[in-house]
Amino acid sequence: MAGNSFGTALRFTTWGESHGPAIGVVVDGTPPGLALDEALIQRDLDRRRPGQSRYTTQRREADAVRILSGVFDGRTTGTPIALEIENTDQRSRDYGEIARTFRPGHADYTYWAKYGIRDYRGGGRASARETASRVAAGAIARLILTQAGIRVRGAMIAMGDREIDRARWDWAAVDANDFFCPDAEAAAAWGPALDQIRKAGSSIGAIVEVVADGVPAGLGEPIYDKLDGDLARAMMTINAVKGVEIGDGFAAARLPGEVNADEMRRGADGRPVFLSNHAGGILGGISSGQDVVVRLAVKPTSSLLIPRRTLDIDGNETEIVTRGRHDPCVGIRAVPVAEAMMALVLADHWLRHRAMGPDVFR
Amino acid sequence: MAGNSFGTALRFTTWGESHGPAIGVVVDGTPPGLALDEALIQRDLDRRRPGQSRYTTQRREADAVRILSGVFDGRTTGTPIALEIENTDQRSRDYGEIARTFRPGHADYTYWAKYGIRDYRGGGRASARETASRVAAGAIARLILTQAGIRVRGAMIAMGDREIDRARWDWAAVDANDFFCPDAEAAAAWGPALDQIRKAGSSIGAIVEVVADGVPAGLGEPIYDKLDGDLARAMMTINAVKGVEIGDGFAAARLPGEVNADEMRRGADGRPVFLSNHAGGILGGISSGQDVVVRLAVKPTSSLLIPRRTLDIDGNETEIVTRGRHDPCVGIRAVPVAEAMMALVLADHWLRHRAMGPDVFR
Amino acid sequence: MAGNSFGTALRFTTWGESHGPAIGVVVDGTPPGLALDEALIQRDLDRRRPGQSRYTTQRREADAVRILSGVFDGRTTGTPIALEIENTDQRSRDYGEIARTFRPGHADYTYWAKYGIRDYRGGGRASARETASRVAAGAIARLILTQAGIRVRGAMIAMGDREIDRARWDWAAVDANDFFCPDAEAAAAWGPALDQIRKAGSSIGAIVEVVADGVPAGLGEPIYDKLDGDLARAMMTINAVKGVEIGDGFAAARLPGEVNADEMRRGADGRPVFLSNHAGGILGGISSGQDVVVRLAVKPTSSLLIPRRTLDIDGNETEIVTRGRHDPCVGIRAVPVAEAMMALVLADHWLRHRAMGPDVFR
Amino acid sequence: MAGNSFGTALRFTTWGESHGPAIGVVVDGTPPGLALDEALIQRDLDRRRPGQSRYTTQRREADAVRILSGVFDGRTTGTPIALEIENTDQRSRDYGEIARTFRPGHADYTYWAKYGIRDYRGGGRASARETASRVAAGAIARLILTQAGIRVRGAMIAMGDREIDRARWDWAAVDANDFFCPDAEAAAAWGPALDQIRKAGSSIGAIVEVVADGVPAGLGEPIYDKLDGDLARAMMTINAVKGVEIGDGFAAARLPGEVNADEMRRGADGRPVFLSNHAGGILGGISSGQDVVVRLAVKPTSSLLIPRRTLDIDGNETEIVTRGRHDPCVGIRAVPVAEAMMALVLADHWLRHRAMGPDVFR
């Protein structure tokens, strides 16, 4: 049953397989009149693009996006925006083994169980290549958010058990290293560590944090379309993500109530200020006006050079080694994807709130 | 904009405020012919009911459910099932302070910011009382799952920084203590600890785990209606939940890939078996046939006897103490609610998969 | 699969059977701050109420509505509004024949075929009693429209082959006769004619027209959520409706293009005026600022005292006569129902347009 | 707000403007394992293709479809199917007049009013060119229906006030004339009549009928997703359609109940047979097992060589003549489009019913 769309007011639908002719996304619900061209989308796509350092897959894709509809004379028209990215590096190869064997930790077995057929080339639809479509759609969401004064930024804050020192957090550092890491010192140490992991044919997990500032109070539609509920779903649908938390998240479970509840005072400008942000900017599913903070756990990729025990499609026991191109730490490239998903959720709710806010009849 | 519904094939819509005349839920999409009566739903409601131990709110509610439609001669008819629960203990009181002051950590301020009006009596719509509707709907989901051979069970596995010993996990213990705790020994220690917290006017967070067994491989609709994405949203919409993880969750971020990927072998009956379950029963957003395992972080309630700094609706600085009835550890009653939400997600996907599976034309 | 909801920004879900304890509706997405009480809803319900003349069913129902949520201190809060109407006249009787026999022209057979079970008492869920829920929800939609300066009015313009004279159209006449007929002279003749039909145990069809004025240009979301598409669906879901047309409708199929296309001029106030309204106020699925005009064909009820050939649930051939209470011309009571559905569609699109209009960033 | 999608279990989303680089559709929810190639879709597209007789627009489009995803080794995989059709004949021209003037009867003014911007080239998104995407999606729906034993066929049964003689109805005739007309004799007369209309720079409306046979009893999800409700919406969203009726439709409004109600008998094979089909195969919103019959009224195109009075975007009064390529009777090419829409509705409901039918647990 149909499941390839996300969002309500701003709704996008992705399509495409890793080794098909192209992938793409249709973004429906963009307000009219916004200046949009391919360059704006390309900027975001280039941050996610593979092959930019030795820590990401060596697949070579230009990831050049084409806008096929919804823009006229450089402005959005309110009609659906179709974006398309050609697959250029579907390396010709023998899929014999992967075609018949389930890679442990991958979706090979479950797609087979669900559909009775699967496009095994490069993971087919389950490939992280699909996330390029999210990033492209996310660029449009960001365009909307910019108008609304909202900014979304992400960073990788842990690789395996190596964590950053939050005291050294510097947004400027994020784009200056290969890890989208806000702690330049930590990033410097992660390089050699990941080299070792890569050479061992292993992989490692990561934690990513995404922060939105400028979010007005009032976004989110209780009870089931809460802002945090939608963020949790959005993040959990990203390949390899196994956990999502808002604000203090799991750490909040260890706190007493008087520490966890963020107190309020009157700011210099007369507007409410909070004295802390344990809640991550969301109370009762509605944004509070503070920064919205989301963290996600990314598992280590299961594409490994270390042999693993598994079954083939006939049920025979066998072993598999995943040769070919992959990321030793998929958490790195999850950063722009997570940013895109947060932007898409926030833009959707920003538009949704317009239909509901207290100013409807003012 | 409308946000009070959840689910696709099995869809429910809840309504009602903490201190209104009643709360309720409409469950749409239940297959016809299932034996259903109020007693079946009441059983689940009674597990969530307040006032059952000194560790939960002393509000006295019978939580007696009435079935108003969708059942004929003791069987479901396929038409919407309306369930209603009267609010009987809306204690008459002066709401003066709470009416004009935002309780820190509660949704008071955000509802005000969003709607410009709020029903402040007992938290209104944002009250955890709404979760009774979820549990009632969940009982119908469970009825569907039972037919499908699926069982959903939950437990509280940590209170603050006190964790259970998983080696002592015993499902039979869960209903034999006041904490839905699977470790009887841990539960025995939690009692006095929570007494102390309660007497201090404080509160404490918790971690809840829910496990479904008997789930067939194939449930979940990639890419955006993945089973884990929907579970994450479902859990994150429960009051006070700040984090959700599947399988190893955040711990997976610390693992190397060869440890995390669950290997497969052929079972004695010829069917696939996994040698571990780091994935929590979900790969690529689709169930693998293993147990589905979800964990959620519940923050400590912000209803406290310890004074907290805040603002009133005119923007004046003030302090507040939340007198009245509340739970020192809301994680306890989150257990049956989380079970209900998992049952609702699984039943929805079980029905959705019927429209899509490889046997459609067989 | 779930199908008992309608609308996107303003979404309602109805429940209840003809002879169950109650029927009701949950309206989700109402903007906050609107003055709402039961009397406002009751006014609309009373227009649809049975037993008001000898031309409608003699079932006696007070149709007294209760608001169970979503309103606080006399104002909407933005949370779901639950409305409930008790069934008081579920006349105790023997359902033997109707329980086992399919009434021709009714939904008895199709519900049986779909669900394998049906609540046969008074038609169960398929009864026109469900339309009371629509009228109740429609009153809330009207409340929204009133704020927006939009008015919705309906009338019955033909009974069988007896048509009104449009030159005599007088909205004031509509509520002054038993037929919601805008032509008092026609209505006077319809009375005796319908008496005869009723006495013969027969029934007769009708045509209903609904007109909305004050509709701003710009409502409707192309391509698949066009305003006329949603109106067509809305009207066609009303019991006994078999046709829907917008503006000239089927007559437009007979026109040459130069007659059909509504020309535009500049009005005295500088705003566009149309010189005709063949389009019924909708072009390309978007409102043009003219009156929105919808017409629906209502079939004669199949509840007849004239014996009809049919089958019983075991497949045996038999005959049936539908004794009991029914409307000889269901088109009459379809008028307030059709008004409600148009109000619900327009309010939904009015709210939806807010998320999309060119003023989003102005 | 997003409105370019249709369907629930089988859901499609179209995109593209008349004179953009391409148009397309994403079809989500196709069951896996169906044999699908471009030729199968092309067959349906070719029936709608412009320029096939002098009675349709002389725009030259190959309408060659490409499948970009969702098919592997010639079979559907259950993932979204992206279809794309290049626009090859976007004749270079001066859009000066049309860019600044609202064509009466077209969507020019309403798009302008809604979005404040419009792609005026060839009607942009409001162009009937969008219907090629529907026909492409419809071919996939038909593929599903064929498996289910359901066939959908359409015909044009009136051009202006020239009607067919239903006694001469011959499905074989439909593809043997330029009008998809089932009455060869009528078609012969329509030719010269339409020549005259075309030469006069005028246009004419039409009535189209679509019939599905082999539809099992039980499709349709009451109350708001009734089969007839969804068909009405589907048809009304087709460009130029102003009316929809099921079975006898508007004629039913003139009938007495005893004529209109279709009586039932036991067929030779023991299964129910109906003695007539006034209901058009739908009762209570659920298919009865009879042929499903839908009729639609198509207005005459407003693209005329006869000057019409109108306004320009600055509000100045002016006149316009629509030069260029268009159809003197758009009803002709509406036939394959209406077939596609019916196929899409039926396939959607066929899949939806699987999640709900009485055999869910058998």
mmCIF file of N, CA and C in Angstrom, chain C residues 98-137:
data_model
loop_
_atom_site.group_PDB
_atom_site.id
_atom_site.type_symbol
_atom_site.label_atom_id
_atom_site.label_comp_id
_atom_site.label_asym_id
_atom_site.label_seq_id
_atom_site.Cartn_x
_atom_site.Cartn_y
_atom_site.Cartn_z
ATOM 1 N N ILE C 98 -37.076 -8.118 7.607
ATOM 2 C CA ILE C 98 -36.003 -7.264 7.095
ATOM 3 C C ILE C 98 -34.635 -7.825 7.462
ATOM 4 N N ALA C 99 -34.588 -8.583 8.547
ATOM 5 C CA ALA C 99 -33.308 -9.149 8.984
ATOM 6 C C ALA C 99 -32.799 -10.181 7.986
ATOM 7 N N ARG C 100 -33.745 -10.810 7.283
ATOM 8 C CA ARG C 100 -33.336 -11.920 6.433
ATOM 9 C C ARG C 100 -33.543 -11.640 4.943
ATOM 10 N N THR C 101 -34.084 -10.470 4.624
ATOM 11 C CA THR C 101 -34.424 -10.199 3.227
ATOM 12 C C THR C 101 -33.770 -8.909 2.765
ATOM 13 N N PHE C 102 -33.286 -8.903 1.526
ATOM 14 C CA PHE C 102 -32.655 -7.699 0.978
ATOM 15 C C PHE C 102 -33.715 -6.803 0.343
ATOM 16 N N ARG C 103 -33.866 -5.587 0.853
ATOM 17 C CA ARG C 103 -34.811 -4.665 0.237
ATOM 18 C C ARG C 103 -34.216 -4.135 -1.077
ATOM 19 N N PRO C 104 -34.903 -4.322 -2.206
ATOM 20 C CA PRO C 104 -34.370 -3.828 -3.485
ATOM 21 C C PRO C 104 -34.130 -2.319 -3.418
ATOM 22 N N GLY C 105 -33.052 -1.874 -4.020
ATOM 23 C CA GLY C 105 -32.754 -0.452 -4.057
ATOM 24 C C GLY C 105 -32.107 0.063 -2.781
ATOM 25 N N HIS C 106 -32.041 -0.784 -1.751
ATOM 26 C CA HIS C 106 -31.365 -0.400 -0.514
ATOM 27 C C HIS C 106 -29.961 -1.005 -0.483
ATOM 28 N N ALA C 107 -29.224 -0.651 0.566
ATOM 29 C CA ALA C 107 -27.847 -1.132 0.687
ATOM 30 C C ALA C 107 -27.775 -2.477 1.411
ATOM 31 N N ASP C 108 -28.926 -3.092 1.656
ATOM 32 C CA ASP C 108 -28.935 -4.340 2.429
ATOM 33 C C ASP C 108 -28.003 -5.387 1.822
ATOM 34 N N TYR C 109 -28.169 -5.599 0.524
ATOM 35 C CA TYR C 109 -27.402 -6.654 -0.134
ATOM 36 C C TYR C 109 -25.914 -6.308 -0.196
ATOM 37 N N THR C 110 -25.604 -5.039 -0.499
ATOM 38 C CA THR C 110 -24.189 -4.694 -0.680
ATOM 39 C C THR C 110 -23.423 -4.696 0.653
ATOM 40 N N TYR C 111 -24.052 -4.253 1.720
ATOM 41 C CA TYR C 111 -23.383 -4.360 3.031
ATOM 42 C C TYR C 111 -23.138 -5.832 3.370
ATOM 43 N N TRP C 112 -24.123 -6.644 3.079
ATOM 44 C CA TRP C 112 -23.984 -8.080 3.331
ATOM 45 C C TRP C 112 -22.823 -8.653 2.512
ATOM 46 N N ALA C 113 -22.773 -8.246 1.239
ATOM 47 C CA ALA C 113 -21.723 -8.759 0.357
ATOM 48 C C ALA C 113 -20.348 -8.278 0.811
ATOM 49 N N LYS C 114 -20.292 -7.043 1.291
ATOM 50 C CA LYS C 114 -18.993 -6.483 1.685
ATOM 51 C C LYS C 114 -18.510 -7.030 3.014
ATOM 52 N N TYR C 115 -19.395 -7.015 4.004
ATOM 53 C CA TYR C 115 -18.951 -7.298 5.368
ATOM 54 C C TYR C 115 -19.328 -8.692 5.878
ATOM 55 N N GLY C 116 -20.291 -9.350 5.243
ATOM 56 C CA GLY C 116 -20.709 -10.657 5.722
ATOM 57 C C GLY C 116 -21.538 -10.575 6.987
ATOM 58 N N ILE C 117 -21.869 -9.370 7.397
ATOM 59 C CA ILE C 117 -22.671 -9.131 8.584
ATOM 60 C C ILE C 117 -23.277 -7.746 8.412
ATOM 61 N N ARG C 118 -24.499 -7.525 8.924
ATOM 62 C CA ARG C 118 -25.022 -6.164 8.869
ATOM 63 C C ARG C 118 -25.999 -5.917 10.002
ATOM 64 N N ASP C 119 -26.019 -4.676 10.438
ATOM 65 C CA ASP C 119 -26.979 -4.248 11.447
ATOM 66 C C ASP C 119 -28.227 -3.857 10.668
ATOM 67 N N TYR C 120 -29.216 -4.756 10.646
ATOM 68 C CA TYR C 120 -30.379 -4.564 9.763
ATOM 69 C C TYR C 120 -31.439 -3.640 10.353
ATOM 70 N N ARG C 121 -31.253 -3.257 11.618
ATOM 71 C CA ARG C 121 -32.286 -2.454 12.282
ATOM 72 C C ARG C 121 -32.349 -1.053 11.680
ATOM 73 N N GLY C 122 -33.365 -0.806 10.904
ATOM 74 C CA GLY C 122 -33.564 0.524 10.338
ATOM 75 C C GLY C 122 -32.515 0.919 9.321
ATOM 76 N N GLY C 123 -31.821 -0.055 8.778
ATOM 77 C CA GLY C 123 -30.806 0.247 7.777
ATOM 78 C C GLY C 123 -29.417 0.396 8.364
ATOM 79 N N GLY C 124 -29.332 0.345 9.706
ATOM 80 C CA GLY C 124 -28.023 0.394 10.363
ATOM 81 C C GLY C 124 -27.250 1.637 10.008
ATOM 82 N N ARG C 125 -26.046 1.442 9.582
ATOM 83 C CA ARG C 125 -25.161 2.552 9.252
ATOM 84 C C ARG C 125 -25.585 3.229 7.940
ATOM 85 N N ALA C 126 -26.249 2.473 7.059
ATOM 86 C CA ALA C 126 -26.633 3.014 5.745
ATOM 87 C C ALA C 126 -27.877 3.880 5.821
ATOM 88 N N SER C 127 -28.474 3.961 6.985
ATOM 89 C CA SER C 127 -29.680 4.783 7.152
ATOM 90 C C SER C 127 -29.381 6.260 6.939
ATOM 91 N N ALA C 128 -30.388 6.970 6.424
ATOM 92 C CA ALA C 128 -30.228 8.418 6.260
ATOM 93 C C ALA C 128 -30.135 9.116 7.617
ATOM 94 N N ARG C 129 -30.354 8.385 8.679
ATOM 95 C CA ARG C 129 -30.164 8.979 10.009
ATOM 96 C C ARG C 129 -28.748 9.526 10.167
ATOM 97 N N GLU C 130 -27.792 8.895 9.493
ATOM 98 C CA GLU C 130 -26.392 9.362 9.575
ATOM 99 C C GLU C 130 -26.275 10.817 9.165
ATOM 100 N N THR C 131 -27.179 11.285 8.316
ATOM 101 C CA THR C 131 -27.042 12.656 7.813
ATOM 102 C C THR C 131 -27.274 13.714 8.897
ATOM 103 N N ALA C 132 -27.882 13.311 10.007
ATOM 104 C CA ALA C 132 -27.997 14.273 11.121
ATOM 105 C C ALA C 132 -26.603 14.681 11.588
ATOM 106 N N SER C 133 -25.680 13.743 11.599
ATOM 107 C CA SER C 133 -24.298 14.053 11.996
ATOM 108 C C SER C 133 -23.674 15.060 11.043
ATOM 109 N N ARG C 134 -23.998 14.920 9.757
ATOM 110 C CA ARG C 134 -23.452 15.862 8.767
ATOM 111 C C ARG C 134 -23.985 17.267 9.010
ATOM 112 N N VAL C 135 -25.283 17.329 9.310
ATOM 113 C CA VAL C 135 -25.894 18.640 9.530
ATOM 114 C C VAL C 135 -25.292 19.302 10.773
ATOM 115 N N ALA C 136 -25.039 18.494 11.808
ATOM 116 C CA ALA C 136 -24.426 19.041 13.020
ATOM 117 C C ALA C 136 -23.029 19.578 12.706
ATOM 118 N N ALA C 137 -22.233 18.789 11.989
ATOM 119 C CA ALA C 137 -20.897 19.253 11.598
ATOM 120 C C ALA C 137 -21.005 20.478 10.696
#
